[in-house]
Amino acid sequence: MPTPVTSRITCPRLAGRTATAEEAAALIRPGDNVGISGFTGAGYPKAVPSALAARMHAAREAGEEFRVGLWSGASTAPEADGVLAEAHGISKRLPYNSDPTLRREINAGEVEYVDAHLSHSAQHMWFGFYGHLDVAVVEVAAVLPNGLLVPSSSVGNNKTWLDQADKVILEVNHWQPRDLEGFHDVYYGTRLPPFRAPLQLTHPMQRIGDPYLRVDPDKVVAVVETDAPDRNSPLSVPGDDDRAMAEHLVDFLRHEVRAGRMPATLLPLQSGVGNVANAVMAGLADSEFENLTSFTEVIQDGLLDLLDSGTLTGVSATSFGLSPTGVQRFMSDVGAYKGRILLRSEEISNHPELVRRLGVIAINGMIEADVYGNVNSTHVMGSSIMNGIGGSGDFARNAYLNFFVSPSTAKGGAISSIVPFASHVDHTEHDVHVLVTEQGLADLRGLSPSARADVVIERCAHPDFRDQLRDYVGRARRERPTARHTPHLLDEALSWHQRYLDTGSMLDTGSMLDGGSLLEGGRA
């Protein structure tokens, strides 16, 4: 007897392939590479990963290994990354992750982690760099009569997974608003070198693709119906440091407008995920700026605020990343946002060609920066991955203007975010324009490395660490008189990080700093 067509699965052919999550998970084999939907906790599969994790636990209890390679758009949620990591079922993960359980396994060497630029992940898969994709598990909002798919709350790498996988499992989530149809712009014109053509996009809200995802129905082996929310993480109320960084940044944008380097409507905004990004958006809402646009990755509450106030006319992204309150606001009036929000594949939302053409203003977080402008976005104490580079490199290197922001200290003041030498470098000094902490802002454009050190220390470092930084750079200049372009004391360059590992603090309470002038080259 044929399976009845449901309100969300109106294609008779695919409605006939409905299955339970357990039946779908049984189609995934040990050793498979599995591409799943999901980006920053939005649009990930809600049921199949848990069912797959149960199979992995059972295999482990039987003394057998059941692990898969796991590819996504970016981070997912405990119901996806988390349950599979707890089952010790992930052999390799790419291109980005934020799950604490999986992070522990990566740092323990149990999972290989390929931390890739997000704009690279789809094309590297097309190039064959990652191997073969066996199964795609993709959440959608609906399946139309003609087999086209209405994407859900993120697009990420879904187009590529659906195109390239041998087998496709669809999760049709009834929690996702059916009115999401029309919010998406999925570009199907990508070609591999040497046949690539320019992307004809000159405005953040311009459409160049289709509202739907496509899939070969012959590849669809199961359709699972779910009704479960995205991982909607609450955002903390911005603190004093967050607001101070936002004020520094917004004031600098005013300075750039006065200098004639950008229009009064600014240029398209990109912001990373977190409290500082939301604080910056709040600062813009309270400013004189209007008729703004955004070309970014993730839509957080702050961007909704700007849309609601009319300060922002439109936002292009690849995913939502809202708090529970933000989700409620969006769900209560989805139609009001149609035409003002576009969700694209991440190979388009993060495309260097488009970032450079549009002149994006990029705002991203960092773990630390060194005095010469190198930025570490990914590693704690040089070795332990935090989350990954995500899209920060895509935007920073190609932006018209980029900012890297962080509080000047961490761990209650034990760690300085401004150090002599970054313990890991994701963004070299050549790609960094402006550093921002709650202490101030350092404009590094047009400065030599040695000149940057003066500005970074005096404007961004916490007062508790300034004398140590002045002493380090001053002695490096004096002791290496023929190497003053980027002077380093190689035996001390990473000593701050080692001191923290040994003592729990980067503060050098035992040294006898004499307060010699940095600008004069060191101690008297």
Coordinates of C-alpha atoms in Angstrom, one line a residue:
M1 CA 0.0 0.0 0.0
P2 CA 1.6 3.4 -1.0
T3 CA 2.7 5.7 1.8
P4 CA 0.3 8.7 2.0
V5 CA 1.6 12.1 0.9
T6 CA 2.0 14.4 3.9
S7 CA 1.7 18.2 4.0
R8 CA 5.4 18.6 3.9
I9 CA 6.2 15.8 1.4
T10 CA 4.0 16.4 -1.6
C11 CA 6.2 14.5 -4.1
P12 CA 4.6 11.0 -4.3
R13 CA 7.8 9.4 -5.4
L14 CA 9.7 10.6 -2.3
A15 CA 6.7 10.2 0.0
G16 CA 7.0 6.5 -0.8
R17 CA 10.4 6.4 0.8
T18 CA 9.5 7.6 4.3
A19 CA 11.3 5.7 7.0
T20 CA 12.1 5.9 10.7
A21 CA 15.4 7.4 11.9
E22 CA 16.6 3.9 12.8
E23 CA 15.8 2.5 9.4
A24 CA 17.6 5.4 7.8
A25 CA 20.6 5.1 10.0
A26 CA 20.9 1.4 9.1
L27 CA 21.8 2.5 5.6
I28 CA 25.0 4.1 6.8
R29 CA 28.0 1.8 7.0
P30 CA 31.2 1.8 9.1
G31 CA 33.9 3.7 7.2
D32 CA 31.4 5.9 5.2
N33 CA 32.0 9.6 4.7
V34 CA 28.8 11.3 5.8
G35 CA 27.9 14.9 4.8
I36 CA 25.3 16.4 7.1
S37 CA 23.5 19.7 7.0
G38 CA 23.9 22.3 9.6
F39 CA 25.6 25.6 10.3
T40 CA 26.0 27.3 13.7
G41 CA 23.4 25.2 15.3
A42 CA 20.7 25.7 12.6
G43 CA 19.3 23.3 10.0
Y44 CA 21.2 20.2 11.2
P45 CA 19.5 16.7 11.1
K46 CA 17.7 16.1 14.4
A47 CA 17.0 12.3 14.4
V48 CA 19.3 10.3 12.2
P49 CA 22.6 11.2 14.1
S50 CA 21.1 9.9 17.4
A51 CA 19.9 6.7 15.7
L52 CA 23.4 6.3 14.1
A53 CA 25.1 6.9 17.5
A54 CA 23.0 4.1 19.0
R55 CA 24.3 1.7 16.4
M56 CA 27.8 2.9 17.2
H57 CA 27.4 2.3 20.9
A58 CA 26.0 -1.2 20.2
A59 CA 29.0 -2.0 17.9
R60 CA 31.4 -0.8 20.6
E61 CA 29.8 -3.0 23.2
A62 CA 30.2 -5.9 20.8
G63 CA 33.9 -5.1 20.4
E64 CA 33.5 -3.7 16.9
E65 CA 34.5 -0.4 15.6
F66 CA 31.9 1.8 13.9
R67 CA 33.2 5.2 12.9
V68 CA 32.5 7.6 10.0
G69 CA 34.0 10.7 8.5
L70 CA 31.7 13.6 9.3
W71 CA 31.5 16.6 7.0
S72 CA 29.2 19.6 7.6
G73 CA 28.8 23.3 6.7
A74 CA 30.0 24.4 10.1
S75 CA 29.1 23.6 13.7
T76 CA 26.0 21.6 14.5
A77 CA 24.6 20.7 17.9
P78 CA 24.8 18.1 20.7
E79 CA 22.1 16.1 18.9
A80 CA 24.5 15.7 15.9
D81 CA 28.2 16.3 16.6
G82 CA 27.7 15.6 20.3
V83 CA 26.0 12.2 20.2
L84 CA 28.4 10.9 17.6
A85 CA 31.4 12.1 19.5
E86 CA 30.1 10.5 22.7
A87 CA 29.7 7.2 20.8
H88 CA 33.4 7.5 19.6
G89 CA 32.0 7.3 16.2
I90 CA 33.8 10.0 14.3
S91 CA 37.1 9.3 12.5
K92 CA 37.6 12.6 10.8
R93 CA 35.7 15.9 11.1
L94 CA 35.6 19.0 8.8
P95 CA 35.4 22.0 8.3
Y96 CA 34.4 23.6 11.7
N97 CA 33.2 22.4 15.1
S98 CA 32.2 23.9 18.4
D99 CA 30.9 20.9 20.3
P100 CA 32.7 20.5 23.7
T101 CA 32.7 16.7 23.6
L102 CA 34.0 16.6 20.0
R103 CA 36.6 19.2 20.9
R104 CA 37.9 17.0 23.7
E105 CA 38.2 14.1 21.3
I106 CA 40.0 16.2 18.7
N107 CA 42.5 17.6 21.3
A108 CA 43.0 14.0 22.7
G109 CA 44.0 12.9 19.2
E110 CA 41.0 10.6 18.9
V111 CA 39.5 12.4 15.9
E112 CA 41.3 13.9 12.9
Y113 CA 40.2 17.5 12.4
V114 CA 40.5 19.3 9.1
D115 CA 40.1 23.0 10.0
A116 CA 39.4 24.5 6.7
H117 CA 38.3 28.0 5.4
L118 CA 34.6 27.7 4.9
S119 CA 34.7 29.0 1.4
H120 CA 37.1 26.2 0.6
S121 CA 35.2 23.2 2.0
A122 CA 32.8 22.7 -0.9
Q123 CA 35.3 23.3 -3.7
H124 CA 37.9 21.0 -2.1
M125 CA 35.3 18.3 -1.9
W126 CA 34.5 18.9 -5.7
F127 CA 38.3 18.8 -6.3
G128 CA 38.5 15.3 -4.6
F129 CA 40.8 16.5 -1.8
Y130 CA 38.7 14.9 0.9
G131 CA 37.9 11.6 -0.7
H132 CA 34.5 10.2 -1.7
L133 CA 31.2 11.2 -0.1
D134 CA 29.1 8.1 0.6
V135 CA 25.9 9.5 2.3
A136 CA 24.3 12.9 2.7
V137 CA 21.9 13.6 5.6
V138 CA 20.2 16.9 5.0
E139 CA 17.4 18.7 6.8
V140 CA 14.8 20.5 4.7
A141 CA 11.5 22.3 5.4
A142 CA 9.5 20.6 2.7
V143 CA 9.6 18.5 -0.5
L144 CA 7.6 19.9 -3.3
P145 CA 5.5 17.9 -5.8
N146 CA 8.2 18.1 -8.5
G147 CA 10.9 16.9 -6.0
L148 CA 12.5 20.2 -5.4
L149 CA 13.5 20.8 -1.7
V150 CA 12.7 23.9 0.4
P151 CA 15.8 24.5 2.5
S152 CA 15.5 25.0 6.2
S153 CA 17.3 27.5 8.5
S154 CA 20.7 27.0 7.0
V155 CA 22.1 26.2 3.6
G156 CA 25.8 25.7 4.3
N157 CA 27.3 22.9 2.0
N158 CA 24.0 21.2 1.4
K159 CA 24.0 21.7 -2.3
T160 CA 27.4 20.1 -2.7
W161 CA 26.5 17.2 -0.4
L162 CA 23.2 16.5 -2.3
D163 CA 25.1 16.6 -5.6
Q164 CA 28.0 14.5 -4.7
A165 CA 26.8 11.8 -2.3
D166 CA 25.9 8.3 -3.5
K167 CA 23.0 8.1 -1.1
V168 CA 20.8 10.8 0.3
I169 CA 18.7 10.8 3.5
L170 CA 16.3 13.7 3.9
E171 CA 15.0 14.9 7.2
V172 CA 11.8 16.9 6.7
N173 CA 11.4 19.0 9.9
H174 CA 7.9 20.3 10.6
W175 CA 9.3 22.7 13.3
Q176 CA 10.9 24.7 10.5
P177 CA 8.5 27.4 9.2
R178 CA 6.8 26.3 5.9
D179 CA 7.0 30.0 5.0
L180 CA 10.8 29.6 4.6
E181 CA 10.1 28.9 1.0
G182 CA 11.4 31.9 -0.9
F183 CA 14.1 32.9 1.6
H184 CA 16.9 31.1 -0.2
D185 CA 19.2 31.7 -3.2
V186 CA 21.1 28.6 -4.2
Y187 CA 23.6 29.1 -7.0
Y188 CA 24.0 26.2 -9.4
G189 CA 26.4 27.9 -11.8
T190 CA 29.7 26.8 -10.2
R191 CA 32.1 25.2 -12.6
L192 CA 35.5 23.7 -11.9
P193 CA 38.7 25.3 -13.2
P194 CA 39.5 26.0 -16.0
F195 CA 35.9 26.6 -16.8
R196 CA 34.9 28.9 -14.0
A197 CA 33.1 32.1 -14.8
P198 CA 32.7 35.4 -12.8
L199 CA 29.9 35.5 -10.2
Q200 CA 27.5 38.2 -11.4
L201 CA 26.6 39.5 -8.0
T202 CA 27.1 43.3 -7.3
H203 CA 24.7 43.9 -4.3
P204 CA 24.2 41.9 -1.1
M205 CA 20.5 41.3 -1.8
Q206 CA 20.8 40.4 -5.5
R207 CA 19.6 36.9 -6.5
I208 CA 21.8 34.8 -8.7
G209 CA 20.4 31.3 -8.1
D210 CA 17.2 29.3 -7.2
P211 CA 15.0 29.3 -4.1
Y212 CA 15.3 25.5 -3.9
L213 CA 17.8 22.7 -3.5
R214 CA 17.8 20.0 -6.1
V215 CA 18.3 16.2 -5.6
D216 CA 18.4 13.2 -7.9
P217 CA 15.3 11.3 -6.6
D218 CA 17.0 8.0 -7.5
K219 CA 19.7 8.7 -4.8
V220 CA 17.1 9.3 -2.0
V221 CA 17.1 6.2 0.1
A222 CA 15.0 7.5 3.0
V223 CA 12.9 10.4 4.1
V224 CA 12.5 10.9 7.8
E225 CA 9.9 13.3 9.3
T226 CA 10.9 15.2 12.4
D227 CA 9.5 18.0 14.6
A228 CA 12.4 19.4 16.6
P229 CA 13.9 22.9 17.2
D230 CA 17.3 24.1 16.2
R231 CA 19.9 24.5 18.9
N232 CA 19.0 28.1 19.9
S233 CA 21.6 29.1 22.3
P234 CA 20.8 32.1 24.5
L235 CA 23.1 35.1 24.2
S236 CA 24.6 36.8 27.2
V237 CA 23.8 40.4 27.9
P238 CA 26.8 42.4 26.6
G239 CA 29.1 43.4 29.4
D240 CA 31.1 46.5 29.9
D241 CA 34.0 45.2 27.8
D242 CA 31.7 44.2 25.0
R243 CA 30.1 47.7 24.9
A244 CA 33.5 49.4 25.1
M245 CA 34.8 47.4 22.1
A246 CA 31.6 48.2 20.2
E247 CA 32.0 51.9 21.0
H248 CA 35.6 51.9 19.8
L249 CA 34.6 50.2 16.5
V250 CA 31.6 52.4 15.8
D251 CA 33.6 55.5 16.5
F252 CA 36.2 54.3 14.0
L253 CA 33.6 53.8 11.3
R254 CA 32.5 57.4 11.9
H255 CA 36.1 58.4 11.4
E256 CA 36.3 56.5 8.1
V257 CA 33.2 58.2 6.9
R258 CA 34.5 61.7 7.8
A259 CA 37.8 60.9 6.0
G260 CA 35.9 60.0 2.8
R261 CA 37.0 56.4 2.8
M262 CA 33.4 55.0 2.8
P263 CA 29.9 56.3 2.3
A264 CA 27.6 57.4 5.1
T265 CA 25.7 54.1 4.6
L266 CA 28.9 52.3 5.2
L267 CA 29.7 49.1 3.2
P268 CA 28.2 45.7 3.7
L269 CA 28.8 44.4 7.2
Q270 CA 30.0 40.9 8.2
S271 CA 30.2 39.9 11.8
G272 CA 31.3 36.7 13.6
V273 CA 29.2 34.9 16.2
G274 CA 29.1 36.1 19.8
N275 CA 28.5 38.8 22.3
V276 CA 30.9 41.4 20.8
A277 CA 29.2 41.1 17.4
N278 CA 25.8 41.6 19.0
A279 CA 27.2 44.6 21.0
V280 CA 28.5 46.1 17.7
M281 CA 25.1 45.7 16.1
A282 CA 23.5 47.3 19.2
G283 CA 26.0 50.2 18.8
L284 CA 25.0 50.7 15.2
A285 CA 21.3 50.7 16.1
D286 CA 21.9 53.5 18.5
S287 CA 24.1 55.5 16.0
E288 CA 23.3 57.8 13.2
F289 CA 24.0 55.2 10.5
E290 CA 21.1 54.0 8.4
N291 CA 20.3 52.2 5.1
L292 CA 22.9 49.6 6.0
T293 CA 23.3 46.2 4.3
S294 CA 25.0 43.0 5.5
F295 CA 26.9 40.3 3.6
T296 CA 27.7 37.8 6.3
E297 CA 27.6 34.1 7.4
V298 CA 25.2 34.0 10.3
I299 CA 22.1 36.1 11.3
Q300 CA 22.2 36.7 15.0
D301 CA 19.7 38.7 17.1
G302 CA 21.6 41.9 16.6
L303 CA 21.0 41.8 12.8
L304 CA 17.3 41.1 13.5
D305 CA 17.2 44.2 15.7
L306 CA 18.7 46.3 12.9
L307 CA 16.2 44.9 10.4
D308 CA 13.3 45.6 12.8
S309 CA 14.4 49.2 13.3
G310 CA 14.9 49.8 9.6
T311 CA 18.6 50.6 10.1
L312 CA 19.4 47.5 8.0
T313 CA 17.7 47.1 4.7
G314 CA 18.7 43.6 4.0
V315 CA 21.1 40.8 5.0
S316 CA 22.6 38.0 3.0
A317 CA 23.9 35.0 5.0
T318 CA 24.1 31.2 4.9
S319 CA 22.4 30.5 8.3
F320 CA 20.5 31.7 11.2
G321 CA 22.1 31.7 14.6
L322 CA 19.4 33.1 16.9
S323 CA 18.7 32.9 20.6
P324 CA 15.4 31.4 21.7
T325 CA 14.0 35.0 22.0
G326 CA 15.2 35.8 18.5
V327 CA 13.7 32.6 17.1
Q328 CA 10.4 33.5 18.7
R329 CA 10.5 36.9 17.1
F330 CA 11.3 35.5 13.7
M331 CA 8.7 32.7 13.9
S332 CA 6.0 35.1 14.9
D333 CA 6.2 37.1 11.7
V334 CA 8.2 35.2 9.2
G335 CA 6.6 36.9 6.2
A336 CA 7.8 40.3 7.4
Y337 CA 11.4 39.2 6.8
K338 CA 10.9 37.7 3.3
G339 CA 12.7 39.8 0.7
R340 CA 15.0 41.3 3.4
I341 CA 16.8 38.0 4.3
L342 CA 18.6 35.8 1.7
L343 CA 20.2 32.5 2.7
R344 CA 22.9 31.2 0.3
S345 CA 25.3 28.3 0.1
E346 CA 28.5 29.0 2.1
E347 CA 30.6 28.8 -1.1
I348 CA 28.7 32.0 -2.1
S349 CA 28.2 33.7 1.3
N350 CA 32.0 33.4 2.0
H351 CA 33.3 33.7 -1.6
P352 CA 36.5 35.8 -1.7
E353 CA 35.5 37.3 -5.1
L354 CA 32.2 38.6 -3.7
V355 CA 33.7 39.8 -0.4
R356 CA 36.3 41.9 -2.3
R357 CA 33.9 43.2 -4.9
L358 CA 31.3 44.3 -2.4
G359 CA 33.9 45.9 -0.1
V360 CA 32.8 44.1 3.0
I361 CA 33.6 45.4 6.5
A362 CA 34.6 42.3 8.4
I363 CA 34.3 42.0 12.2
N364 CA 35.7 38.8 13.8
G365 CA 36.8 37.6 17.2
M366 CA 40.3 36.4 18.1
I367 CA 42.0 34.5 20.9
E368 CA 45.1 36.6 20.8
A369 CA 47.2 38.9 18.7
D370 CA 50.9 39.6 18.9
V371 CA 52.5 43.0 18.9
Y372 CA 53.3 42.8 15.2
G373 CA 49.7 42.1 14.2
N374 CA 49.5 38.4 13.7
V375 CA 46.2 36.9 14.9
N376 CA 45.4 33.6 16.5
S377 CA 41.7 32.7 16.1
T378 CA 41.7 29.0 16.8
H379 CA 44.2 27.6 19.3
V380 CA 44.6 27.9 23.1
M381 CA 48.3 27.9 24.2
G382 CA 49.4 27.0 20.6
S383 CA 48.2 23.4 20.6
S384 CA 44.5 22.9 21.7
I385 CA 41.9 23.8 19.1
M386 CA 39.0 25.9 20.3
N387 CA 36.5 25.8 17.4
G388 CA 38.3 26.6 14.1
I389 CA 39.0 29.4 11.6
G390 CA 35.5 29.3 10.2
G391 CA 34.9 32.1 7.7
S392 CA 37.1 34.7 9.4
G393 CA 39.9 34.2 6.9
D394 CA 37.6 34.3 3.9
F395 CA 36.4 37.7 5.0
A396 CA 39.5 39.2 6.6
R397 CA 41.9 38.7 3.7
N398 CA 39.4 40.0 1.1
A399 CA 37.6 42.7 3.1
Y400 CA 37.7 46.4 2.4
L401 CA 38.3 46.9 6.1
N402 CA 38.7 44.2 8.8
F403 CA 38.6 44.3 12.6
F404 CA 39.7 41.6 15.1
V405 CA 38.2 42.0 18.5
S406 CA 38.9 40.5 21.9
P407 CA 39.0 41.5 25.6
S408 CA 42.5 42.4 26.5
T409 CA 42.7 39.6 29.1
A410 CA 41.2 36.2 29.9
K411 CA 41.0 33.9 32.9
G412 CA 40.5 36.7 35.3
G413 CA 43.5 38.6 34.1
A414 CA 45.9 35.7 34.1
I415 CA 46.2 35.7 30.3
S416 CA 47.0 38.6 28.1
S417 CA 45.4 38.7 24.7
I418 CA 48.2 40.8 23.4
V419 CA 51.5 38.8 23.5
P420 CA 55.0 39.0 22.1
F421 CA 54.4 36.3 19.5
A422 CA 51.1 34.6 18.8
S423 CA 51.2 30.9 19.7
H424 CA 49.4 30.0 16.5
V425 CA 48.8 32.2 13.5
D426 CA 45.6 32.1 11.5
H427 CA 45.7 35.6 10.1
T428 CA 49.2 37.0 9.3
E429 CA 50.1 40.6 9.9
H430 CA 49.6 41.1 6.1
D431 CA 45.8 40.4 6.5
V432 CA 45.0 42.4 9.7
H433 CA 43.8 46.0 9.5
V434 CA 42.5 46.9 13.0
L435 CA 42.8 45.4 16.5
V436 CA 40.2 46.2 19.1
T437 CA 40.1 45.5 22.8
E438 CA 38.2 47.3 25.6
Q439 CA 41.3 49.3 26.1
G440 CA 41.2 50.9 22.7
L441 CA 41.8 50.4 19.0
A442 CA 45.0 50.0 17.0
D443 CA 44.8 51.0 13.3
L444 CA 47.6 49.0 11.7
R445 CA 47.1 50.0 8.1
G446 CA 50.2 51.4 6.5
L447 CA 52.5 50.7 9.4
S448 CA 55.7 48.7 9.5
P449 CA 55.9 45.8 12.0
S450 CA 58.0 47.7 14.4
A451 CA 55.6 50.7 14.3
R452 CA 52.7 48.4 14.8
A453 CA 54.2 47.2 18.1
D454 CA 54.1 50.7 19.6
V455 CA 50.5 51.2 18.6
V456 CA 49.2 47.8 19.7
I457 CA 50.9 47.9 23.1
E458 CA 49.8 51.4 24.0
R459 CA 46.3 51.2 22.7
C460 CA 45.2 47.5 23.0
A461 CA 47.2 45.8 25.8
H462 CA 45.9 45.7 29.4
P463 CA 47.8 48.0 31.7
D464 CA 48.9 45.0 33.8
F465 CA 50.9 43.7 30.8
R466 CA 52.1 46.9 29.1
D467 CA 55.4 47.1 30.9
Q468 CA 56.2 43.5 30.1
L469 CA 55.4 44.1 26.4
R470 CA 57.5 47.3 26.3
D471 CA 60.4 45.5 27.9
Y472 CA 60.2 42.6 25.5
V473 CA 60.1 44.7 22.3
G474 CA 62.7 47.2 23.7
R475 CA 65.2 44.5 24.5
A476 CA 64.6 42.8 21.1
R477 CA 65.3 46.1 19.3
R478 CA 68.5 46.6 21.3
E479 CA 69.8 43.1 21.3
R480 CA 69.2 42.5 17.6
P481 CA 70.3 45.8 16.1
T482 CA 70.5 44.3 12.6
A483 CA 67.1 42.7 12.8
R484 CA 64.8 45.5 13.8
H485 CA 62.2 45.1 11.1
T486 CA 60.3 42.5 13.2
P487 CA 62.6 42.2 16.3
H488 CA 62.1 39.0 18.3
L489 CA 64.0 37.3 21.2
L490 CA 63.5 33.8 20.0
D491 CA 64.2 32.2 23.3
E492 CA 61.5 34.4 24.9
A493 CA 58.9 34.7 22.1
L494 CA 56.6 32.1 23.5
S495 CA 57.7 32.3 27.1
W496 CA 54.5 34.0 28.2
H497 CA 52.5 30.9 27.1
Q498 CA 54.9 28.6 28.9
R499 CA 54.8 30.7 32.0
Y500 CA 51.0 30.4 32.0
L501 CA 51.2 26.6 31.6
D502 CA 53.8 26.4 34.5
T503 CA 52.3 29.0 36.9
G504 CA 48.8 29.7 35.9
S505 CA 49.6 33.3 34.9
M506 CA 51.4 35.2 32.1
L507 CA 52.3 37.9 34.6
D508 CA 56.1 38.0 35.2
T509 CA 56.1 39.0 38.8
G510 CA 59.7 38.0 39.3
S511 CA 61.4 40.1 36.6
M512 CA 62.9 43.5 37.4
L513 CA 61.4 45.7 34.7
D514 CA 62.8 49.2 34.9
G515 CA 60.1 50.9 32.8
G516 CA 62.5 51.8 30.0
S517 CA 60.9 53.6 27.0
L518 CA 59.7 51.3 24.2
L519 CA 60.0 54.1 21.8
E520 CA 63.7 54.7 22.8
G521 CA 64.6 51.1 22.2
G522 CA 64.5 49.4 25.6
R523 CA 66.0 49.9 29.0
A524 CA 68.3 52.8 29.8

